PDB file of C-alpha atoms in Angstrom:
ATOM      1  CA  GLY A 291     -16.727   0.077  -3.485  1.00 67.00           C
ATOM      2  CA  GLU A 292     -14.837   2.894  -2.141  1.00 74.00           C
ATOM      3  CA  ASP A 293     -15.579   6.268  -3.072  1.00 85.00           C
ATOM      4  CA  VAL A 294     -13.028   9.235  -2.195  1.00 89.00           C
ATOM      5  CA  GLU A 295     -14.091  12.756  -3.367  1.00 91.00           C
ATOM      6  CA  GLN A 296     -11.927  16.014  -3.516  1.00 93.00           C
ATOM      7  CA  SER A 297     -12.580  19.492  -4.511  1.00 89.00           C
ATOM      8  CA  LEU A 298     -10.793  20.023  -8.049  1.00 92.00           C
ATOM      9  CA  PHE A 299      -9.072  23.247  -7.590  1.00 95.00           C
ATOM     10  CA  LEU A 300      -7.412  25.493  -4.741  1.00 97.00           C
ATOM     11  CA  SER A 301      -5.634  28.834  -5.442  1.00 97.00           C
ATOM     12  CA  VAL A 302      -3.627  30.649  -2.910  1.00 97.00           C
ATOM     13  CA  ARG A 303      -0.881  33.250  -2.372  1.00 97.00           C
ATOM     14  CA  GLU A 304       2.578  32.641  -1.527  1.00 97.00           C
ATOM     15  CA  GLY A 305       3.379  32.259   1.805  1.00 97.00           C
ATOM     16  CA  ASP A 306      -0.380  31.416   3.082  1.00 97.00           C
ATOM     17  CA  SER A 307      -1.773  28.346   4.348  1.00 97.00           C
ATOM     18  CA  SER A 308      -3.460  25.490   1.937  1.00 97.00           C
ATOM     19  CA  VAL A 309      -5.916  23.273   3.178  1.00 97.00           C
ATOM     20  CA  ILE A 310      -6.784  20.428   0.887  1.00 97.00           C
ATOM     21  CA  ASN A 311     -10.002  18.388   1.802  1.00 96.00           C
ATOM     22  CA  CYS A 312     -10.925  14.682   1.227  1.00 94.00           C
ATOM     23  CA  THR A 313     -13.911  12.608   2.206  1.00 93.00           C
ATOM     24  CA  TYR A 314     -13.985   8.930   1.937  1.00 89.00           C
ATOM     25  CA  THR A 315     -16.538   6.114   1.977  1.00 86.00           C
ATOM     26  CA  ASP A 316     -14.502   3.131   3.352  1.00 79.00           C
ATOM     27  CA  SER A 317     -13.853   3.355   6.991  1.00 74.00           C
ATOM     28  CA  SER A 318     -11.805  -0.087   6.884  1.00 77.00           C
ATOM     29  CA  SER A 319      -8.744   2.051   5.502  1.00 74.00           C
ATOM     30  CA  THR A 320      -5.612   1.154   7.961  1.00 80.00           C
ATOM     31  CA  TYR A 321      -3.968   4.265   6.708  1.00 86.00           C
ATOM     32  CA  LEU A 322      -4.720   7.052   4.520  1.00 89.00           C
ATOM     33  CA  TYR A 323      -2.261   8.718   2.005  1.00 90.00           C
ATOM     34  CA  TRP A 324      -1.726  12.224   0.720  1.00 94.00           C
ATOM     35  CA  TYR A 325       0.129  12.013  -2.796  1.00 95.00           C
ATOM     36  CA  LYS A 326       1.435  15.234  -5.004  1.00 96.00           C
ATOM     37  CA  GLN A 327       2.104  14.996  -8.774  1.00 96.00           C
ATOM     38  CA  GLU A 328       3.714  17.607 -10.718  1.00 93.00           C
ATOM     39  CA  PRO A 329       3.163  17.841 -14.648  1.00 87.00           C
ATOM     40  CA  GLY A 330       4.310  14.975 -16.402  1.00 82.00           C
ATOM     41  CA  ALA A 331       5.321  12.892 -13.579  1.00 86.00           C
ATOM     42  CA  GLY A 332       4.476  10.029 -11.585  1.00 89.00           C
ATOM     43  CA  LEU A 333       2.843  10.318  -7.749  1.00 92.00           C
ATOM     44  CA  GLN A 334       5.176  11.464  -4.693  1.00 92.00           C
ATOM     45  CA  LEU A 335       4.116  10.105  -1.315  1.00 90.00           C
ATOM     46  CA  LEU A 336       3.790  13.062   0.754  1.00 93.00           C
ATOM     47  CA  THR A 337       2.693  11.631   3.953  1.00 92.00           C
ATOM     48  CA  TYR A 338       0.177   9.331   5.778  1.00 90.00           C
ATOM     49  CA  ILE A 339      -1.918   8.759   8.684  1.00 91.00           C
ATOM     50  CA  PHE A 340      -2.523   5.902  10.720  1.00 89.00           C
ATOM     51  CA  SER A 341      -6.593   5.648  11.010  1.00 85.00           C
ATOM     52  CA  ASN A 342      -6.441   5.548  14.799  1.00 87.00           C
ATOM     53  CA  MET A 343      -4.663   8.900  14.745  1.00 87.00           C
ATOM     54  CA  ASP A 344      -6.375  12.354  14.589  1.00 91.00           C
ATOM     55  CA  MET A 345      -3.395  14.564  13.533  1.00 94.00           C
ATOM     56  CA  LYS A 346      -0.026  14.217  12.130  1.00 94.00           C
ATOM     57  CA  GLN A 347       2.386  16.905  11.635  1.00 95.00           C
ATOM     58  CA  ASP A 348       5.582  16.661   9.224  1.00 91.00           C
ATOM     59  CA  GLN A 349       7.668  19.854   8.961  1.00 94.00           C
ATOM     60  CA  ARG A 350       5.340  22.202   7.083  1.00 96.00           C
ATOM     61  CA  LEU A 351       2.477  19.415   6.555  1.00 96.00           C
ATOM     62  CA  THR A 352      -0.293  18.858   8.992  1.00 97.00           C
ATOM     63  CA  VAL A 353      -2.947  16.171   8.199  1.00 96.00           C
ATOM     64  CA  LEU A 354      -6.144  16.148  10.338  1.00 96.00           C
ATOM     65  CA  LEU A 355      -8.386  12.926  10.203  1.00 94.00           C
ATOM     66  CA  ASN A 356     -12.130  13.028  11.505  1.00 93.00           C
ATOM     67  CA  LYS A 357     -13.163   9.253  11.442  1.00 89.00           C
ATOM     68  CA  LYS A 358     -16.744  10.036  12.548  1.00 90.00           C
ATOM     69  CA  ASP A 359     -17.303  12.319   9.288  1.00 91.00           C
ATOM     70  CA  LYS A 360     -14.603  10.269   7.116  1.00 90.00           C
ATOM     71  CA  HIS A 361     -12.873  13.522   6.474  1.00 93.00           C
ATOM     72  CA  LEU A 362      -9.164  14.141   5.763  1.00 94.00           C
ATOM     73  CA  SER A 363      -7.322  17.241   5.118  1.00 96.00           C
ATOM     74  CA  LEU A 364      -3.843  18.274   4.418  1.00 97.00           C
ATOM     75  CA  ARG A 365      -2.545  21.926   5.567  1.00 97.00           C
ATOM     76  CA  ILE A 366       0.486  23.124   3.950  1.00 97.00           C
ATOM     77  CA  ALA A 367       2.074  26.085   5.881  1.00 97.00           C
ATOM     78  CA  ASP A 368       3.937  28.900   4.146  1.00 97.00           C
ATOM     79  CA  THR A 369       2.867  27.577   0.712  1.00 97.00           C
ATOM     80  CA  GLN A 370       5.467  28.077  -2.143  1.00 96.00           C
ATOM     81  CA  THR A 371       5.312  28.134  -5.747  1.00 95.00           C
ATOM     82  CA  GLY A 372       7.048  24.900  -5.786  1.00 94.00           C
ATOM     83  CA  ASP A 373       4.090  23.251  -4.116  1.00 96.00           C
ATOM     84  CA  SER A 374       1.984  23.916  -7.182  1.00 96.00           C
ATOM     85  CA  ALA A 375       0.808  20.303  -8.152  1.00 97.00           C
ATOM     86  CA  ILE A 376      -2.223  18.107  -8.153  1.00 97.00           C
ATOM     87  CA  TYR A 377      -2.531  16.634  -4.717  1.00 97.00           C
ATOM     88  CA  PHE A 378      -4.429  13.208  -4.293  1.00 96.00           C
ATOM     89  CA  CYS A 379      -5.800  11.734  -1.343  1.00 93.00           C
ATOM     90  CA  ALA A 380      -5.889   7.745  -1.022  1.00 90.00           C
ATOM     91  CA  GLY A 381      -7.378   4.967   1.093  1.00 82.00           C
ATOM     92  CA  ARG A 382      -7.107   1.229   1.338  1.00 69.00           C
ATOM     93  CA  LEU A 383      -4.041   1.714  -1.088  1.00 63.00           C
ATOM     94  CA  PHE A 384      -6.019   1.458  -4.095  1.00 76.00           C
ATOM     95  CA  VAL A 385      -8.448   4.024  -4.627  1.00 87.00           C
ATOM     96  CA  PHE A 386      -7.505   7.437  -5.103  1.00 91.00           C
ATOM     97  CA  GLY A 387      -9.608  10.967  -5.372  1.00 89.00           C
ATOM     98  CA  PRO A 388      -9.780  12.928  -8.380  1.00 92.00           C
ATOM     99  CA  GLY A 389      -7.028  15.085  -7.154  1.00 95.00           C
ATOM    100  CA  THR A 390      -6.820  18.864  -6.237  1.00 97.00           C
ATOM    101  CA  ARG A 391      -5.035  21.182  -8.370  1.00 97.00           C
ATOM    102  CA  LEU A 392      -3.207  23.609  -6.428  1.00 97.00           C
ATOM    103  CA  SER A 393      -2.117  26.681  -7.523  1.00 97.00           C
ATOM    104  CA  VAL A 394       0.242  29.050  -5.736  1.00 96.00           C
ATOM    105  CA  LEU A 395       0.206  32.737  -6.947  1.00 94.00           C
ATOM    106  CA  PRO A 396       3.314  35.080  -6.262  1.00 89.00           C
TER     107      PRO A 396
ATOM    108  CA  ASP B 254      18.752   3.158  -3.272  1.00 64.00           C
ATOM    109  CA  ALA B 255      16.676   3.310  -6.759  1.00 75.00           C
ATOM    110  CA  GLY B 256      13.059   3.792  -6.458  1.00 91.00           C
ATOM    111  CA  VAL B 257      10.310   2.545  -8.850  1.00 95.00           C
ATOM    112  CA  THR B 258      11.856   2.367 -12.310  1.00 96.00           C
ATOM    113  CA  GLN B 259       9.576   2.170 -15.608  1.00 97.00           C
ATOM    114  CA  SER B 260      10.303   1.484 -19.113  1.00 97.00           C
ATOM    115  CA  PRO B 261       9.679   3.010 -21.661  1.00 97.00           C
ATOM    116  CA  THR B 262       9.064   6.662 -20.984  1.00 96.00           C
ATOM    117  CA  HIS B 263       6.973   7.268 -23.897  1.00 96.00           C
ATOM    118  CA  LEU B 264       5.243   4.726 -26.153  1.00 96.00           C
ATOM    119  CA  ILE B 265       3.085   5.508 -29.445  1.00 98.00           C
ATOM    120  CA  LYS B 266       0.973   2.761 -30.891  1.00 98.00           C
ATOM    121  CA  THR B 267      -1.981   2.194 -33.419  1.00 98.00           C
ATOM    122  CA  ARG B 268      -5.246   0.575 -32.637  1.00 98.00           C
ATOM    123  CA  GLY B 269      -5.402  -2.998 -32.416  1.00 98.00           C
ATOM    124  CA  GLN B 270      -1.856  -3.243 -31.616  1.00 98.00           C
ATOM    125  CA  GLN B 271      -0.144  -4.907 -28.503  1.00 98.00           C
ATOM    126  CA  VAL B 272       1.718  -3.318 -25.671  1.00 98.00           C
ATOM    127  CA  THR B 273       4.232  -4.563 -22.740  1.00 98.00           C
ATOM    128  CA  LEU B 274       5.214  -2.002 -20.186  1.00 98.00           C
ATOM    129  CA  ARG B 275       7.767  -2.794 -17.609  1.00 98.00           C
ATOM    130  CA  CYS B 276       8.420  -2.094 -13.955  1.00 98.00           C
ATOM    131  CA  SER B 277      11.291  -2.617 -11.354  1.00 97.00           C
ATOM    132  CA  PRO B 278      10.191  -2.357  -7.888  1.00 96.00           C
ATOM    133  CA  LYS B 279      11.785  -0.267  -5.133  1.00 93.00           C
ATOM    134  CA  SER B 280      14.553  -2.424  -3.458  1.00 91.00           C
ATOM    135  CA  GLY B 281      13.095  -4.330  -0.824  1.00 88.00           C
ATOM    136  CA  HIS B 282       9.692  -4.509  -2.278  1.00 92.00           C
ATOM    137  CA  ASP B 283       7.968  -7.539  -3.242  1.00 92.00           C
ATOM    138  CA  THR B 284       4.630  -6.368  -4.531  1.00 94.00           C
ATOM    139  CA  VAL B 285       3.902  -4.471  -7.459  1.00 96.00           C
ATOM    140  CA  SER B 286       0.649  -2.706  -8.566  1.00 96.00           C
ATOM    141  CA  TRP B 287      -0.289  -1.139 -11.844  1.00 97.00           C
ATOM    142  CA  TYR B 288      -2.576   1.959 -12.222  1.00 97.00           C
ATOM    143  CA  GLN B 289      -3.962   3.615 -15.318  1.00 97.00           C
ATOM    144  CA  GLN B 290      -4.066   7.693 -15.126  1.00 95.00           C
ATOM    145  CA  ALA B 291      -6.227   9.284 -17.868  1.00 94.00           C
ATOM    146  CA  LEU B 292      -5.414  13.113 -18.573  1.00 90.00           C
ATOM    147  CA  GLY B 293      -7.261  14.888 -15.465  1.00 88.00           C
ATOM    148  CA  GLN B 294      -8.224  11.950 -13.379  1.00 90.00           C
ATOM    149  CA  GLY B 295      -6.823  10.219 -10.739  1.00 92.00           C
ATOM    150  CA  PRO B 296      -4.907   6.841 -11.042  1.00 94.00           C
ATOM    151  CA  GLN B 297      -6.940   3.612 -11.314  1.00 94.00           C
ATOM    152  CA  PHE B 298      -6.166   0.648  -9.917  1.00 94.00           C
ATOM    153  CA  ILE B 299      -5.335  -2.094 -12.841  1.00 97.00           C
ATOM    154  CA  PHE B 300      -3.958  -4.997 -11.035  1.00 96.00           C
ATOM    155  CA  GLN B 301      -1.749  -6.077  -8.001  1.00 95.00           C
ATOM    156  CA  TYR B 302       0.991  -8.733  -7.989  1.00 96.00           C
ATOM    157  CA  TYR B 303       2.875 -10.905  -5.362  1.00 94.00           C
ATOM    158  CA  GLU B 304       4.660 -13.841  -5.391  1.00 93.00           C
ATOM    159  CA  GLU B 305       4.374 -13.793  -9.274  1.00 95.00           C
ATOM    160  CA  GLU B 306       0.735 -13.901  -8.982  1.00 96.00           C
ATOM    161  CA  GLU B 307      -2.128 -11.569  -9.808  1.00 96.00           C
ATOM    162  CA  ARG B 308      -3.619 -10.986  -6.222  1.00 94.00           C
ATOM    163  CA  GLN B 309      -6.293  -8.289  -6.799  1.00 92.00           C
ATOM    164  CA  ARG B 310      -7.890  -6.745  -9.888  1.00 95.00           C
ATOM    165  CA  GLY B 311      -9.566  -3.525 -10.544  1.00 93.00           C
ATOM    166  CA  ASN B 312     -12.659  -2.932 -12.960  1.00 93.00           C
ATOM    167  CA  PHE B 313     -10.543  -3.639 -16.407  1.00 97.00           C
ATOM    168  CA  PRO B 314     -11.298  -5.883 -19.060  1.00 97.00           C
ATOM    169  CA  ASP B 315      -8.949  -8.985 -19.683  1.00 96.00           C
ATOM    170  CA  ARG B 316      -7.234  -7.393 -22.718  1.00 98.00           C
ATOM    171  CA  PHE B 317      -5.342  -6.110 -19.831  1.00 98.00           C
ATOM    172  CA  SER B 318      -2.767  -8.735 -18.153  1.00 98.00           C
ATOM    173  CA  GLY B 319       0.429  -9.010 -16.435  1.00 97.00           C
ATOM    174  CA  HIS B 320       3.220 -10.839 -14.837  1.00 97.00           C
ATOM    175  CA  GLN B 321       5.576 -10.961 -12.113  1.00 98.00           C
ATOM    176  CA  PHE B 322       9.097 -12.092 -12.139  1.00 97.00           C
ATOM    177  CA  PRO B 323      11.116 -13.963  -9.677  1.00 96.00           C
ATOM    178  CA  ASN B 324      13.008 -10.884  -8.970  1.00 95.00           C
ATOM    179  CA  TYR B 325       9.810  -8.678  -8.460  1.00 96.00           C
ATOM    180  CA  SER B 326       9.776  -7.121 -11.461  1.00 97.00           C
ATOM    181  CA  SER B 327       6.431  -6.798 -13.317  1.00 98.00           C
ATOM    182  CA  GLU B 328       4.955  -6.380 -16.825  1.00 98.00           C
ATOM    183  CA  LEU B 329       1.819  -5.017 -17.853  1.00 98.00           C
ATOM    184  CA  ASN B 330       0.215  -6.067 -21.500  1.00 98.00           C
ATOM    185  CA  VAL B 331      -2.616  -4.503 -23.219  1.00 98.00           C
ATOM    186  CA  ASN B 332      -3.785  -6.380 -26.022  1.00 98.00           C
ATOM    187  CA  ALA B 333      -6.235  -4.944 -28.827  1.00 98.00           C
ATOM    188  CA  LEU B 334      -5.429  -1.261 -28.118  1.00 98.00           C
ATOM    189  CA  LEU B 335      -8.211   1.157 -28.309  1.00 98.00           C
ATOM    190  CA  LEU B 336      -7.860   5.057 -28.402  1.00 97.00           C
ATOM    191  CA  GLY B 337      -9.349   5.082 -24.915  1.00 97.00           C
ATOM    192  CA  ASP B 338      -6.089   3.204 -23.612  1.00 98.00           C
ATOM    193  CA  SER B 339      -4.194   6.419 -24.129  1.00 98.00           C
ATOM    194  CA  ALA B 340      -2.961   7.169 -20.595  1.00 97.00           C
ATOM    195  CA  LEU B 341      -0.175   7.297 -18.104  1.00 96.00           C
ATOM    196  CA  TYR B 342       0.425   3.850 -16.780  1.00 97.00           C
ATOM    197  CA  LEU B 343       1.704   3.874 -13.403  1.00 97.00           C
ATOM    198  CA  CYS B 344       3.634   1.119 -11.574  1.00 97.00           C
ATOM    199  CA  ALA B 345       3.541   1.101  -7.688  1.00 95.00           C
ATOM    200  CA  SER B 346       5.790  -0.848  -5.225  1.00 94.00           C
ATOM    201  CA  ARG B 347       5.050  -1.839  -1.671  1.00 89.00           C
ATOM    202  CA  GLY B 348       6.730  -3.692   1.160  1.00 75.00           C
ATOM    203  CA  GLY B 349       7.556  -3.454   4.605  1.00 67.00           C
ATOM    204  CA  ALA B 350       6.014  -1.325   7.070  1.00 62.00           C
ATOM    205  CA  PRO B 351       4.252   0.976   7.333  1.00 67.00           C
ATOM    206  CA  ASP B 352       2.083  -0.078   4.431  1.00 73.00           C
ATOM    207  CA  THR B 353       2.899   2.740   2.013  1.00 83.00           C
ATOM    208  CA  GLN B 354       3.032   2.522  -1.783  1.00 88.00           C
ATOM    209  CA  TYR B 355       5.904   4.200  -4.034  1.00 90.00           C
ATOM    210  CA  PHE B 356       5.287   5.255  -7.424  1.00 93.00           C
ATOM    211  CA  GLY B 357       7.345   5.295 -10.285  1.00 95.00           C
ATOM    212  CA  PRO B 358       7.330   8.083 -12.993  1.00 94.00           C
ATOM    213  CA  GLY B 359       4.917   6.231 -15.349  1.00 96.00           C
ATOM    214  CA  THR B 360       4.932   5.299 -19.239  1.00 97.00           C
ATOM    215  CA  ARG B 361       2.851   7.621 -21.085  1.00 96.00           C
ATOM    216  CA  LEU B 362       0.724   5.492 -24.129  1.00 98.00           C
ATOM    217  CA  THR B 363      -0.465   7.210 -26.937  1.00 98.00           C
ATOM    218  CA  VAL B 364      -2.803   5.295 -29.104  1.00 98.00           C
ATOM    219  CA  LEU B 365      -3.426   6.646 -32.654  1.00 97.00           C
TER     220      LEU B 365
END
């Protein structure tokens, strides 16, 4: 089955950019997704990218997709303390990575 | 427009008991999926319902069962609860284009 991997922790200073990385094994995903989960809450869909795109920008969020390397990244510009959360990438809608815990230091 | 709703918010059960969790999908969505999220882990897919039938299933024992009603709402039932069933249970609904899922706030199940 599909495997999705992410680094578990990332710490940045407020105002810096954050880059969260994800690798996946299944290249048949039509869309790839980024979700955000705050403590005790459900998952919030942040953004998604169609598999035939290389990049998608949505306000402070930039998604980069490297299909050859099966690598997906999420860049958050001007990171704020409210961005502190766990970020999950997902493919094929049913398989999630373990999540990256982003800590934003003031 | 109400998003995905789940009930109850929290639930405490003892080993061996049975539990039913409920989910109402986002308006206009006809497909419901259930996930189990253990503490510190990503969500694990349990199963998906569409047109009142289970369409896909993850690697969960048949103690986990579900149902979808004509109004697209869904239930997740877990029998013979184990301590390891303690988790956040998430419901997600899906429909239309693009093909995305929206999650509810979850039900926190604690098995003692």
